[in-house]
Short mmCIF file of N, CA and C in Angstrom, two decimals:
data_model
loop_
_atom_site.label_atom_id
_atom_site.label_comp_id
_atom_site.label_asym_id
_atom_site.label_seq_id
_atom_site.Cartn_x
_atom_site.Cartn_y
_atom_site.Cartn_z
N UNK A 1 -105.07 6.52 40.10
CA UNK A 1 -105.12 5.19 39.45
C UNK A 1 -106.23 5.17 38.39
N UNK A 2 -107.46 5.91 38.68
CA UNK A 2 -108.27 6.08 37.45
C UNK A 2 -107.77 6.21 36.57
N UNK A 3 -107.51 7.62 36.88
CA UNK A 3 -106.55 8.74 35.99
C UNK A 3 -106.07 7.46 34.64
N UNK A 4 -105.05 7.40 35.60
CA UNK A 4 -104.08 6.27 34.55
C UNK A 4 -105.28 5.20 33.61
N UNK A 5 -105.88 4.82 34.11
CA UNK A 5 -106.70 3.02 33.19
C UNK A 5 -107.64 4.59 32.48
N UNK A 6 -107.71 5.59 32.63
CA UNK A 6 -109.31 5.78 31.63
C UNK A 6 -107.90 5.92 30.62
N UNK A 7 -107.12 6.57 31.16
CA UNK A 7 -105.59 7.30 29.49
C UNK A 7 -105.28 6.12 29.01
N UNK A 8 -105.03 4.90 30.05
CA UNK A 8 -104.08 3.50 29.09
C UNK A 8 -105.82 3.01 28.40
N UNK A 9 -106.93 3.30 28.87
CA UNK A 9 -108.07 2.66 27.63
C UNK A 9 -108.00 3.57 26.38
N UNK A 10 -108.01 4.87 26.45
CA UNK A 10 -108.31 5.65 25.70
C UNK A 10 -106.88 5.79 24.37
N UNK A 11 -105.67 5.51 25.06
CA UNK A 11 -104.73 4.67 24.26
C UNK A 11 -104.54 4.08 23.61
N UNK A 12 -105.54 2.72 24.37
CA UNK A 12 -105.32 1.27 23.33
C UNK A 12 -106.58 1.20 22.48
N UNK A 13 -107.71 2.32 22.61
CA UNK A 13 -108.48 2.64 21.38
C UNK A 13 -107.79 3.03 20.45
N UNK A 14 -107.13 4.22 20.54
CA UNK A 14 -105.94 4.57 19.25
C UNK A 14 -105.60 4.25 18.69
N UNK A 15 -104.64 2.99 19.53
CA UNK A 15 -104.31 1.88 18.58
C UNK A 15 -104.82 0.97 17.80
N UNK A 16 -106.06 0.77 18.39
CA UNK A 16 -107.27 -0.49 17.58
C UNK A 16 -107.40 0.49 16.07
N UNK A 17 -107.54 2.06 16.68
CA UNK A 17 -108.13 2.44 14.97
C UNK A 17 -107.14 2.67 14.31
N UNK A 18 -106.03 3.03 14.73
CA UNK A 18 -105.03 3.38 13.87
C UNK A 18 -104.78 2.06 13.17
N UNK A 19 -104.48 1.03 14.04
CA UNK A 19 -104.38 -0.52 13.47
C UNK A 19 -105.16 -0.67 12.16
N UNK A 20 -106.08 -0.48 12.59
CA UNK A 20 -107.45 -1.00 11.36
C UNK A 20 -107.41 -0.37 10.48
N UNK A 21 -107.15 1.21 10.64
CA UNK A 21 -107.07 1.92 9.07
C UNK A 21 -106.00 1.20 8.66
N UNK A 22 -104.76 1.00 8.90
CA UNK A 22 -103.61 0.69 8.28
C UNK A 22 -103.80 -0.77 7.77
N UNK A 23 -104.43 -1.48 8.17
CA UNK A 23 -104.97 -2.62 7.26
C UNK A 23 -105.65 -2.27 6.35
N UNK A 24 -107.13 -1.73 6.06
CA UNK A 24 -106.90 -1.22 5.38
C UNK A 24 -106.53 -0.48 4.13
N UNK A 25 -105.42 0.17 4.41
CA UNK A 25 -104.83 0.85 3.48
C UNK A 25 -104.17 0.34 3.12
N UNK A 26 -103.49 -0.99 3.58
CA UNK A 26 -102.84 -2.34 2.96
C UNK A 26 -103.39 -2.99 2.13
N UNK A 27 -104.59 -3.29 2.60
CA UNK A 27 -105.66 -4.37 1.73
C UNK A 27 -105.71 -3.51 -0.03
N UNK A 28 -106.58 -2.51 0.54
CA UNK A 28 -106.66 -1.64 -0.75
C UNK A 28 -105.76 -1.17 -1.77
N UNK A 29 -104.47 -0.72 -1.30
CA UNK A 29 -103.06 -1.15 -2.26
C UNK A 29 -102.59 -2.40 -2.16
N UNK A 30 -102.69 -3.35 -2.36
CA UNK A 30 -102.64 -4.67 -2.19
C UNK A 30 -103.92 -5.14 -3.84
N UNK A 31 -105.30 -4.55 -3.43
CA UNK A 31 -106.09 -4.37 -4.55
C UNK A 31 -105.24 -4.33 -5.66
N UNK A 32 -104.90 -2.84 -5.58
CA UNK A 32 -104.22 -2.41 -6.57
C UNK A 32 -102.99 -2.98 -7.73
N UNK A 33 -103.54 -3.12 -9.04
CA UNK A 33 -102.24 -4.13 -9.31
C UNK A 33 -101.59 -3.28 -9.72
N UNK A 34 -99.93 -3.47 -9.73
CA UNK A 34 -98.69 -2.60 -9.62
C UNK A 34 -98.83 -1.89 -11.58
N UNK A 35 -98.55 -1.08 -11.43
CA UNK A 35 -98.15 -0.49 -12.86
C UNK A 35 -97.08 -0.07 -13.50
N UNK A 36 -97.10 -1.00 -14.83
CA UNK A 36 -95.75 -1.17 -15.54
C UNK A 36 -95.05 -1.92 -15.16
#
């Protein structure tokens, strides 16, 4: 049962950063104004 909650925490860290870069990398092309 450890086992499992340290992998499902260490998981839903992943997701927090993966989340956040991908904002992000939204925001910042979003910056970007389109060309042409």
């Amino acid at each position: 049962m450890t086992q499992f909650t340290t992998e499902l925490l260490n998981f839903g860290s992943i997701i927090s950063v993966v989340g956040k870069t991908t904002v992000e990398i939204i925001e910042l092309f979003e910056m970007v104004p389109p060309q042409g």
